Short mmCIF file of C-alpha atoms in Angstrom, two decimals:
data_model
loop_
_atom_site.label_atom_id
_atom_site.label_comp_id
_atom_site.label_asym_id
_atom_site.label_seq_id
_atom_site.Cartn_x
_atom_site.Cartn_y
_atom_site.Cartn_z
CA MET A 1 0.05 -25.91 0.59
CA GLU A 2 -1.23 -23.74 -2.27
CA GLN A 3 0.10 -20.26 -2.92
CA TRP A 4 -2.89 -18.48 -1.40
CA GLN A 5 -2.52 -20.60 1.73
CA LEU A 6 1.17 -19.73 1.90
CA ARG A 7 0.24 -16.07 1.50
CA ALA A 8 -2.37 -16.20 4.25
CA ALA A 9 -0.05 -18.07 6.60
CA PHE A 10 2.82 -15.66 5.91
CA ALA A 11 0.60 -12.62 6.53
CA GLY A 12 -0.69 -14.08 9.78
CA ARG A 13 2.75 -15.01 11.09
CA LEU A 14 4.21 -11.67 10.08
CA SER A 15 1.40 -9.90 11.93
CA ARG A 16 2.01 -11.89 15.11
CA MET A 17 5.76 -11.28 14.86
CA TYR A 18 5.30 -7.55 14.38
CA GLY A 19 2.87 -7.44 17.29
CA ARG A 20 5.57 -8.90 19.54
CA GLU A 21 8.11 -6.37 18.28
CA VAL A 22 5.77 -3.35 18.31
CA PRO A 23 3.02 -3.90 20.94
CA ALA A 24 1.20 -0.73 19.89
CA TYR A 25 0.47 -2.48 16.59
CA THR A 26 -1.55 -5.09 18.49
CA THR A 27 -3.55 -2.25 20.05
CA LEU A 28 -4.15 -0.87 16.56
CA VAL A 29 -5.41 -4.25 15.34
CA ASP A 30 -7.69 -4.63 18.36
CA VAL A 31 -9.20 -1.17 17.94
CA SER A 32 -9.65 -1.76 14.19
CA ARG A 33 -11.57 -4.96 14.94
CA GLU A 34 -13.77 -3.17 17.49
CA VAL A 35 -14.56 -0.36 15.05
CA ASN A 36 -15.35 -2.83 12.26
CA GLU A 37 -17.72 -4.78 14.51
CA ASP A 38 -19.49 -1.57 15.55
CA VAL A 39 -19.81 -0.35 11.96
CA LEU A 40 -21.19 -3.72 10.87
CA GLY A 41 -23.70 -3.63 13.69
CA ALA A 42 -24.81 -0.11 12.80
CA ARG A 43 -24.89 -0.38 8.99
CA GLY A 44 -25.61 -4.04 8.41
CA ALA A 45 -25.03 -5.28 4.88
CA ALA A 46 -24.09 -1.80 3.67
CA ALA A 47 -20.88 -2.05 5.71
CA GLU A 48 -19.76 -4.91 3.46
CA ARG A 49 -20.29 -3.00 0.22
CA LEU A 50 -16.52 -2.89 -0.36
CA GLY A 51 -15.66 -6.34 0.95
CA SER A 52 -16.94 -8.93 3.37
CA ILE A 53 -16.27 -8.33 7.04
CA GLY A 54 -14.14 -11.48 7.03
CA ARG A 55 -11.90 -10.11 4.33
CA VAL A 56 -11.71 -6.62 5.83
CA THR A 57 -10.86 -7.92 9.31
CA GLU A 58 -8.07 -10.19 8.08
CA GLU A 59 -6.70 -7.76 5.50
CA ARG A 60 -3.16 -6.43 5.96
CA HIS A 61 -0.55 -4.61 3.99
CA GLY A 62 3.07 -4.43 4.95
CA ALA A 63 5.96 -2.19 3.98
CA ILE A 64 9.60 -3.10 3.49
CA ARG A 65 12.65 -1.29 2.12
CA VAL A 66 15.69 -2.65 0.26
CA GLY A 67 18.91 -1.09 -0.95
CA THR A 68 19.90 -2.61 -4.29
CA PRO A 69 18.33 -3.87 -7.51
CA GLY A 70 19.58 -7.35 -6.63
CA GLU A 71 17.78 -7.26 -3.29
CA LEU A 72 14.60 -6.10 -5.00
CA ARG A 73 14.88 -8.97 -7.46
CA GLN A 74 15.14 -11.42 -4.56
CA VAL A 75 12.10 -9.85 -2.88
CA GLY A 76 10.22 -10.45 -6.13
CA ARG A 77 11.11 -14.15 -5.95
CA ILE A 78 9.91 -14.45 -2.34
CA PHE A 79 6.60 -12.71 -2.99
CA GLY A 80 6.24 -14.57 -6.29
CA ALA A 81 6.12 -17.74 -4.19
CA LEU A 82 3.06 -16.27 -2.48
CA GLY A 83 1.26 -15.49 -5.75
CA MET A 84 2.02 -11.77 -5.50
CA ARG A 85 3.06 -9.64 -8.48
CA PRO A 86 4.56 -6.13 -8.59
CA VAL A 87 1.80 -3.62 -9.36
CA GLY A 88 2.22 0.12 -9.82
CA PHE A 89 5.23 2.42 -9.74
CA TYR A 90 5.51 5.13 -7.08
CA ASP A 91 8.25 7.74 -7.15
CA LEU A 92 8.36 9.33 -3.69
CA ARG A 93 11.46 11.45 -4.23
CA ASP A 94 9.57 14.66 -5.05
CA THR A 95 6.32 14.11 -3.19
CA ALA A 96 7.26 15.48 0.24
CA ALA A 97 9.27 18.26 1.85
CA SER A 98 11.43 15.67 3.59
CA ALA A 99 14.14 13.81 1.70
CA LEU A 100 12.74 10.45 0.58
CA PRO A 101 15.30 8.84 -1.76
CA ILE A 102 13.10 5.90 -2.71
CA VAL A 103 10.96 4.53 -5.52
CA SER A 104 8.41 1.85 -4.82
CA THR A 105 6.08 -0.82 -6.14
CA ALA A 106 3.53 -3.01 -4.36
CA PHE A 107 3.47 -6.80 -4.48
CA ARG A 108 -0.05 -8.20 -4.36
CA PRO A 109 -2.40 -10.77 -5.89
CA VAL A 110 -3.89 -9.55 -9.17
CA ASP A 111 -6.76 -12.00 -9.75
CA GLU A 112 -10.03 -11.09 -8.04
CA ASN A 113 -10.49 -14.64 -6.75
CA GLU A 114 -7.02 -14.57 -5.22
CA LEU A 115 -7.74 -11.18 -3.69
CA ALA A 116 -10.92 -12.56 -2.17
CA ARG A 117 -8.99 -15.46 -0.65
CA ASN A 118 -6.31 -13.24 0.87
CA PRO A 119 -5.48 -9.71 -0.34
CA PHE A 120 -2.13 -9.35 1.44
CA ARG A 121 0.07 -6.74 -0.22
CA VAL A 122 3.54 -5.34 0.53
CA PHE A 123 4.61 -1.81 -0.38
CA THR A 124 8.25 -2.28 -1.31
CA SER A 125 10.71 0.59 -1.64
CA LEU A 126 14.12 0.68 -3.31
CA LEU A 127 16.81 3.12 -2.23
CA THR A 128 17.85 5.31 -5.18
CA VAL A 129 21.57 5.13 -4.50
CA SER A 130 22.44 6.60 -7.91
CA ASP A 131 20.46 9.82 -7.36
CA PRO A 132 22.99 12.67 -6.92
CA ARG A 133 20.37 14.90 -5.31
CA PHE A 134 20.77 12.77 -2.18
CA PHE A 135 24.15 11.02 -2.40
CA ASP A 136 27.39 12.63 -3.50
CA ALA A 137 30.09 10.54 -5.17
CA ASP A 138 31.92 9.68 -1.93
CA LEU A 139 28.82 8.69 0.05
CA ARG A 140 27.45 6.80 -2.95
CA ALA A 141 30.63 4.75 -3.23
CA ARG A 142 30.66 3.94 0.49
CA LEU A 143 26.97 3.03 0.42
CA THR A 144 27.39 0.81 -2.63
CA THR A 145 30.23 -1.06 -0.94
CA PHE A 146 28.25 -1.50 2.28
CA LEU A 147 25.18 -2.83 0.50
CA ALA A 148 27.25 -5.21 -1.64
CA GLY A 149 28.62 -6.80 1.52
CA ARG A 150 25.33 -7.87 3.06
CA GLU A 151 22.93 -10.75 2.42
CA LEU A 152 19.25 -10.25 3.23
CA PHE A 153 17.85 -13.55 2.00
CA GLY A 154 19.66 -16.87 2.19
CA PRO A 155 19.96 -19.40 -0.65
CA GLU A 156 17.63 -21.95 0.99
CA LEU A 157 14.82 -19.41 1.28
CA LEU A 158 15.26 -18.32 -2.33
CA ALA A 159 15.37 -21.91 -3.61
CA LEU A 160 12.13 -22.74 -1.79
CA ALA A 161 10.58 -19.53 -3.14
CA ASP A 162 11.49 -20.45 -6.70
CA ARG A 163 10.00 -23.92 -6.24
CA ALA A 164 6.77 -22.55 -4.77
CA GLU A 165 6.39 -20.10 -7.64
CA ALA A 166 7.11 -22.70 -10.31
CA GLU A 167 4.85 -25.38 -8.83
CA ARG A 168 2.28 -22.97 -7.32
CA GLU A 169 2.44 -24.92 -4.08
CA LEU A 170 4.80 -26.56 -1.60
CA PRO A 171 4.57 -29.83 0.34
CA ASP A 172 3.68 -29.23 3.97
CA GLU A 173 7.19 -29.79 5.37
CA GLU A 174 8.85 -27.51 2.81
CA ALA A 175 6.05 -24.96 3.26
CA GLU A 176 6.72 -24.81 6.98
CA ARG A 177 10.43 -24.33 6.36
CA PHE A 178 9.79 -21.62 3.77
CA LEU A 179 7.43 -19.71 6.07
CA GLY A 180 9.86 -19.85 8.97
CA LEU A 181 12.73 -18.55 6.88
CA ALA A 182 10.62 -15.87 5.19
CA VAL A 183 9.23 -14.43 8.42
CA ALA A 184 12.68 -14.52 10.06
CA ALA A 185 14.11 -12.52 7.15
CA PHE A 186 11.89 -9.58 8.10
CA GLU A 187 12.45 -9.64 11.87
CA LEU A 188 14.25 -6.71 13.48
CA SER A 189 17.89 -7.70 13.92
CA ALA A 190 19.65 -7.43 17.28
CA GLU A 191 23.03 -6.99 15.55
CA PRO A 192 24.75 -3.76 16.68
CA ILE A 193 24.51 -0.86 14.23
CA ASP A 194 27.57 1.16 13.22
CA ARG A 195 26.62 4.42 14.94
CA ASP A 196 28.67 6.80 12.80
CA TRP A 197 27.74 5.18 9.49
CA TYR A 198 24.06 5.27 10.40
CA ALA A 199 24.36 8.94 11.40
CA ALA A 200 26.08 9.82 8.11
CA LEU A 201 23.13 8.41 6.15
CA GLU A 202 20.62 9.90 8.57
CA ARG A 203 21.91 13.36 7.73
CA VAL A 204 20.68 12.70 4.19
CA SER A 205 17.48 10.91 5.16
CA ALA A 206 16.26 8.78 8.04
CA VAL A 207 14.78 6.48 5.39
CA ALA A 208 18.20 6.09 3.75
CA ALA A 209 19.69 5.21 7.15
CA ASP A 210 16.94 2.68 7.84
CA ILE A 211 17.73 0.95 4.54
CA GLY A 212 21.47 1.35 4.08
CA GLY A 213 22.69 1.81 7.66
CA VAL A 214 21.96 -1.76 8.79
CA ARG A 215 22.96 -5.20 7.58
CA SER A 216 19.42 -6.60 7.43
CA THR A 217 15.91 -5.57 6.47
CA HIS A 218 12.73 -5.55 8.51
CA ILE A 219 9.05 -4.77 8.40
CA ASN A 220 8.72 -0.99 8.52
CA HIS A 221 5.01 -1.14 9.29
CA LEU A 222 1.96 -3.37 9.03
CA THR A 223 -1.48 -2.05 8.29
CA PRO A 224 -4.93 -3.39 9.18
CA ARG A 225 -8.01 -2.21 7.27
CA VAL A 226 -10.83 -0.40 9.02
CA LEU A 227 -14.34 0.59 7.97
CA ASP A 228 -14.34 3.97 9.76
CA ILE A 229 -10.87 5.45 9.96
CA ASP A 230 -12.07 8.68 11.59
CA GLU A 231 -13.58 6.74 14.47
CA LEU A 232 -10.44 4.64 14.78
CA TYR A 233 -8.32 7.80 14.95
CA ARG A 234 -10.56 9.10 17.74
CA ARG A 235 -10.42 5.86 19.74
CA MET A 236 -6.64 5.46 19.41
CA THR A 237 -6.14 9.03 20.59
CA ALA A 238 -8.49 8.39 23.51
CA ARG A 239 -6.31 5.42 24.51
CA GLY A 240 -3.31 7.73 24.73
CA VAL A 241 -1.64 6.56 21.52
CA GLU A 242 0.04 9.45 19.72
CA MET A 243 -1.21 9.61 16.15
CA ILE A 244 0.18 11.64 13.26
CA ASP A 245 -1.56 14.94 12.65
CA THR A 246 -3.81 14.00 9.75
CA ILE A 247 -5.60 11.28 7.84
CA GLN A 248 -3.96 11.12 4.42
CA GLY A 249 -5.99 10.84 1.23
CA PRO A 250 -9.52 11.91 0.27
CA PRO A 251 -11.66 13.65 2.89
CA ARG A 252 -14.55 12.15 4.80
CA TRP A 253 -17.69 13.29 3.01
CA THR A 254 -21.26 12.19 2.28
CA GLY A 255 -20.55 10.68 -1.15
CA PRO A 256 -18.86 7.43 -2.18
CA ASP A 257 -15.57 6.51 -0.56
CA VAL A 258 -12.89 6.44 -3.24
CA LEU A 259 -9.29 5.29 -3.41
CA LEU A 260 -7.52 5.14 -0.05
CA ARG A 261 -7.37 6.92 3.29
CA GLN A 262 -4.47 6.24 5.67
CA THR A 263 -3.12 7.32 9.02
CA SER A 264 -0.71 5.94 11.61
CA PHE A 265 0.53 6.20 15.14
CA ARG A 266 3.86 7.96 15.40
CA ALA A 267 7.08 6.02 15.05
CA LEU A 268 8.19 4.76 18.43
CA ALA A 269 11.67 5.01 19.94
CA GLU A 270 12.90 1.41 19.85
CA PRO A 271 16.02 0.33 21.76
CA ARG A 272 18.90 -0.64 19.46
CA ALA A 273 22.51 -1.64 20.03
CA LEU A 274 24.95 0.93 18.59
CA ARG A 275 28.64 0.28 17.94
CA ALA A 276 31.07 3.19 18.42
CA PRO A 277 34.29 3.61 16.36
CA ASP A 278 36.32 2.05 19.19
CA GLY A 279 34.20 -1.12 19.00
CA SER A 280 32.28 -0.53 22.20
CA VAL A 281 28.52 -1.18 22.11
CA THR A 282 26.00 1.05 23.85
CA ARG A 283 22.23 1.11 24.02
CA GLY A 284 20.46 3.77 21.99
CA ALA A 285 17.08 4.28 20.36
CA LEU A 286 15.91 4.74 16.77
CA ARG A 287 12.54 5.94 15.48
CA VAL A 288 11.82 4.18 12.20
CA ARG A 289 8.81 1.90 12.63
CA PHE A 290 5.16 2.69 13.16
CA GLY A 291 1.66 1.28 12.84
CA GLU A 292 -0.50 2.33 9.93
CA VAL A 293 -4.20 1.82 9.30
CA GLU A 294 -6.20 2.22 6.10
CA ALA A 295 -9.73 2.55 4.77
CA ARG A 296 -10.21 1.51 1.14
CA GLY A 297 -12.71 2.90 -1.33
CA ILE A 298 -13.71 2.53 -4.97
CA ALA A 299 -11.01 2.34 -7.63
CA LEU A 300 -11.12 5.31 -10.00
CA THR A 301 -10.70 5.12 -13.77
CA ARG A 302 -8.00 7.08 -15.54
CA GLU A 303 -10.49 9.92 -15.97
CA GLY A 304 -11.56 9.65 -12.34
CA ARG A 305 -7.98 9.69 -11.13
CA ALA A 306 -7.20 12.76 -13.24
CA LEU A 307 -10.20 14.49 -11.66
CA HIS A 308 -9.03 13.42 -8.21
CA ASP A 309 -5.59 14.90 -8.84
CA ARG A 310 -7.11 18.18 -10.05
CA LEU A 311 -9.24 18.33 -6.92
CA LEU A 312 -6.16 17.83 -4.74
CA ALA A 313 -4.48 20.75 -6.49
CA LEU A 314 -7.61 22.85 -5.93
CA VAL A 315 -7.62 21.94 -2.23
CA ASP A 316 -3.96 22.93 -2.00
CA GLU A 317 -4.74 26.25 -3.65
CA ARG A 318 -7.71 27.05 -1.44
CA SER A 319 -5.90 25.91 1.72
CA ALA A 320 -2.78 27.96 1.12
CA ASP A 321 -2.05 30.44 3.91
CA ARG A 322 -4.89 29.05 5.99
CA PRO A 323 -4.68 27.13 9.28
CA ALA A 324 -3.92 23.44 8.80
CA ASP A 325 -7.02 22.34 10.72
CA VAL A 326 -9.37 23.81 8.09
CA ARG A 327 -7.94 21.76 5.23
CA GLY A 328 -10.45 18.97 5.86
CA ASP A 329 -13.38 21.38 5.55
CA VAL A 330 -11.92 22.81 2.35
CA ALA A 331 -11.45 19.32 0.90
CA ARG A 332 -15.03 18.30 1.74
CA ALA A 333 -16.34 21.41 0.02
CA VAL A 334 -14.24 20.74 -3.09
CA TRP A 335 -15.31 17.09 -3.21
CA SER A 336 -18.97 18.09 -2.88
CA GLU A 337 -18.63 20.60 -5.71
CA HIS A 338 -16.93 18.33 -8.22
CA LEU A 339 -17.25 14.62 -7.40
CA PRO A 340 -20.47 12.67 -8.09
CA PRO A 341 -22.47 12.16 -4.89
CA THR A 342 -23.60 8.60 -5.74
CA GLU A 343 -22.09 5.38 -7.02
CA HIS A 344 -24.61 5.43 -9.88
CA GLU A 345 -23.31 8.76 -11.16
CA LEU A 346 -19.70 7.75 -10.56
CA ALA A 347 -20.29 4.75 -12.84
CA ALA A 348 -22.39 6.60 -15.42
CA ARG A 349 -19.75 9.31 -15.83
CA GLY A 350 -17.00 6.75 -16.27
CA LEU A 351 -15.10 7.92 -13.19
CA GLY A 352 -15.18 4.76 -11.07
CA PHE A 353 -14.51 1.09 -11.72
CA PHE A 354 -17.39 -1.32 -11.24
CA THR A 355 -18.35 -4.80 -12.32
CA TYR A 356 -21.72 -5.03 -14.04
CA HIS A 357 -24.35 -7.74 -13.66
CA ALA A 358 -27.69 -8.40 -15.32
CA VAL A 359 -30.65 -8.11 -12.94
CA ALA A 360 -32.30 -11.50 -13.33
CA ASP A 361 -35.53 -10.70 -11.48
CA ARG A 362 -36.28 -7.35 -13.11
CA PRO A 363 -40.08 -7.10 -13.56
CA ALA A 364 -41.16 -7.33 -17.20
CA ASP A 365 -42.68 -4.01 -18.32
CA GLY A 366 -42.55 -4.33 -22.10
CA SER A 367 -39.69 -1.85 -22.45
CA ARG A 368 -36.48 -2.42 -24.35
CA PRO A 369 -33.13 -1.89 -22.65
CA PRO A 370 -31.49 1.44 -23.45
CA ALA A 371 -28.02 1.56 -24.98
CA ASP A 372 -26.27 3.73 -22.40
CA LEU A 373 -24.94 2.71 -19.01
CA ASP A 374 -26.83 5.43 -17.15
CA GLY A 375 -30.15 4.23 -18.58
CA LEU A 376 -29.41 0.56 -17.95
CA LEU A 377 -28.61 1.26 -14.31
CA ALA A 378 -31.49 3.69 -13.76
CA ALA A 379 -34.07 1.35 -15.29
CA GLY A 380 -32.86 -1.65 -13.30
CA TRP A 381 -31.48 -3.72 -16.17
CA LEU A 382 -27.99 -3.76 -14.68
CA ARG A 383 -26.56 -3.42 -11.20
CA ALA A 384 -23.07 -2.12 -10.53
CA GLU A 385 -20.77 -3.54 -7.87
CA PRO A 386 -17.81 -1.32 -6.91
CA ILE A 387 -14.26 -2.57 -7.46
CA VAL A 388 -12.11 -1.97 -4.39
CA TYR A 389 -8.97 0.10 -4.85
CA GLU A 390 -6.17 -2.37 -4.10
CA ASP A 391 -3.21 -0.03 -4.60
CA PHE A 392 -1.59 3.06 -3.14
CA LEU A 393 -1.29 6.85 -3.52
CA PRO A 394 2.25 8.24 -3.76
CA ARG A 395 1.38 11.50 -2.04
CA SER A 396 -0.27 9.70 0.87
CA ALA A 397 2.58 7.21 1.22
CA ALA A 398 5.08 10.06 1.29
CA GLY A 399 2.89 11.93 3.77
CA ILE A 400 2.85 8.96 6.14
CA PHE A 401 6.62 8.50 5.86
CA GLN A 402 7.29 12.22 6.32
CA SER A 403 5.01 12.45 9.36
CA ASN A 404 7.17 9.85 11.08
CA LEU A 405 10.51 11.53 10.41
CA SER A 406 12.17 13.77 12.98
CA ASP A 407 13.84 16.06 10.40
CA THR A 408 13.70 16.81 6.70
CA GLY A 409 17.15 15.51 5.75
CA ALA A 410 19.06 16.92 2.78
CA ARG A 411 18.20 17.09 -0.90
CA HIS A 412 20.12 19.09 -3.52
CA GLY A 413 17.42 20.46 -5.78
CA ASP A 414 19.97 22.02 -8.13
CA ARG A 415 21.17 18.59 -9.26
CA GLU A 416 19.39 16.48 -11.85
CA GLY A 417 17.85 13.32 -10.45
CA SER A 418 18.45 9.87 -11.90
CA ALA A 419 15.64 8.37 -13.97
CA TYR A 420 13.44 5.63 -12.54
CA ASP A 421 10.17 4.32 -13.94
CA ALA A 422 8.11 1.13 -14.10
CA ASP A 423 10.13 -0.19 -17.04
CA ARG A 424 13.38 0.18 -15.11
CA LEU A 425 11.96 -1.69 -12.12
CA SER A 426 10.58 -4.38 -14.43
CA ALA A 427 14.03 -4.90 -15.95
CA VAL A 428 15.67 -4.97 -12.52
CA MET A 429 13.32 -7.67 -11.24
CA ASP A 430 12.84 -9.53 -14.53
CA ARG A 431 9.14 -9.20 -13.71
CA GLU A 432 6.70 -6.84 -15.37
CA VAL A 433 5.36 -4.13 -13.10
CA ALA A 434 1.65 -4.27 -13.85
CA ASP A 435 -0.38 -1.14 -14.52
CA PRO A 436 -3.16 -0.92 -11.89
CA PHE A 437 -5.57 0.72 -14.33
CA THR A 438 -5.17 -2.17 -16.77
CA LEU A 439 -5.97 -4.69 -14.01
CA TYR A 440 -9.16 -2.85 -13.02
CA GLU A 441 -10.19 -2.47 -16.67
CA ARG A 442 -9.81 -6.20 -17.23
CA GLN A 443 -11.91 -6.98 -14.17
CA ARG A 444 -14.65 -4.63 -15.36
CA ASP A 445 -14.51 -5.95 -18.93
CA ARG A 446 -14.76 -9.58 -17.82
CA SER A 447 -18.01 -8.73 -16.08
CA LEU A 448 -19.34 -7.05 -19.22
CA ASP A 449 -18.47 -10.11 -21.28
CA ARG A 450 -20.66 -12.25 -19.03
CA ILE A 451 -23.88 -10.26 -19.46
CA PRO A 452 -26.26 -10.68 -22.44
CA ARG A 453 -25.18 -8.72 -25.52
CA ALA A 454 -28.42 -6.71 -25.51
CA LEU A 455 -27.52 -5.33 -22.08
CA ARG A 456 -23.94 -4.32 -22.81
CA PRO A 457 -23.71 -0.54 -22.60
CA GLU A 458 -22.12 1.51 -25.31
CA GLY A 459 -19.02 3.55 -24.60
CA VAL A 460 -17.73 1.50 -21.66
CA SER A 461 -14.27 0.33 -22.63
#
């Protein structure tokens, strides 16, 4: 079984497992499929501008959380078996009002052919145990000891993962064993939770408790992709499913969809066994897991992303001291003022990532191709195909997490935080954390290399 087949099988089995654990997730998947079918019926081929309906319908991303660098390194080995590399660095510690003591990366395929086969990705967060803004010396020592005493992934699973990564495939029998072990590693454990230890971490952050208050890990959420996230939000609400207050990310507007929009249903109270100090076990409930849904748009260049971030700041400024329900209207107005209204202009201004292709059947009119991208597109010499944004937005991720927390936790802003960056995560995992912009640039540049030299635009690099 090749790596992409392992990846597809793992994603499918994980989805079925999570649906059994969190039935509302199955509702979310069903409604997403209904919305996608309706959008395809209404828009036809235009609905598949950012991916075939087959890809969109099957697409998932998951989210997991681990506590130590060693655990993160092991996660890298498991996802490496599936042909997934760490891409992007996301520091969520200062992106929300709630305490989120985590930094993250996302494991995903990086080759466009592999993405087309199965684009499964997993947003993976590491608890920043060394950050004194969240953990004082005593709690840090206790947490370090607790984490050192647990094993998330067994040696057989890791050995099979290493073989699959090295050989880029597994024989069918070993593949079946690997998939069974890998899915089981992310199931919600029935082992009783130390009630007081969990509560001590929860006073800092519910996320910290979810990671360091249990002896296992689990899927925090799974996310289908939808073509109209506003309509999905409406239909889920109509079914009586409680959604978070907003759709995170860019607003709905009349221009091109860019980057990523996300929302979720609220974390559900799940029954868990809790162990008291006297050893007795009682039934309680914890709210840590939810169902997320996403709509993906066009990847933005470095210049486009800088513009996007400036627009967010402008929306914040204009929305200050105004009712929360008008923020969407403010954002739409800001987008309409500053963002190009068409894909053509987004490409011509160097704000969006596209692949470029020579138009083979362009009618001969005796003209010579211009040198600039705008002219080549306008005159029909080239066509631009948008590159889908395959990654995440730290502010949106933090917004989703925060919306599913019951309190803000505790963060000591007067203390200096510990340093984390992509290089540190790369060293921890012994795997380079890829820069998303570089991956999109390579995809664009490969398309330019394939077109005749006379049609290659100047200034696109």
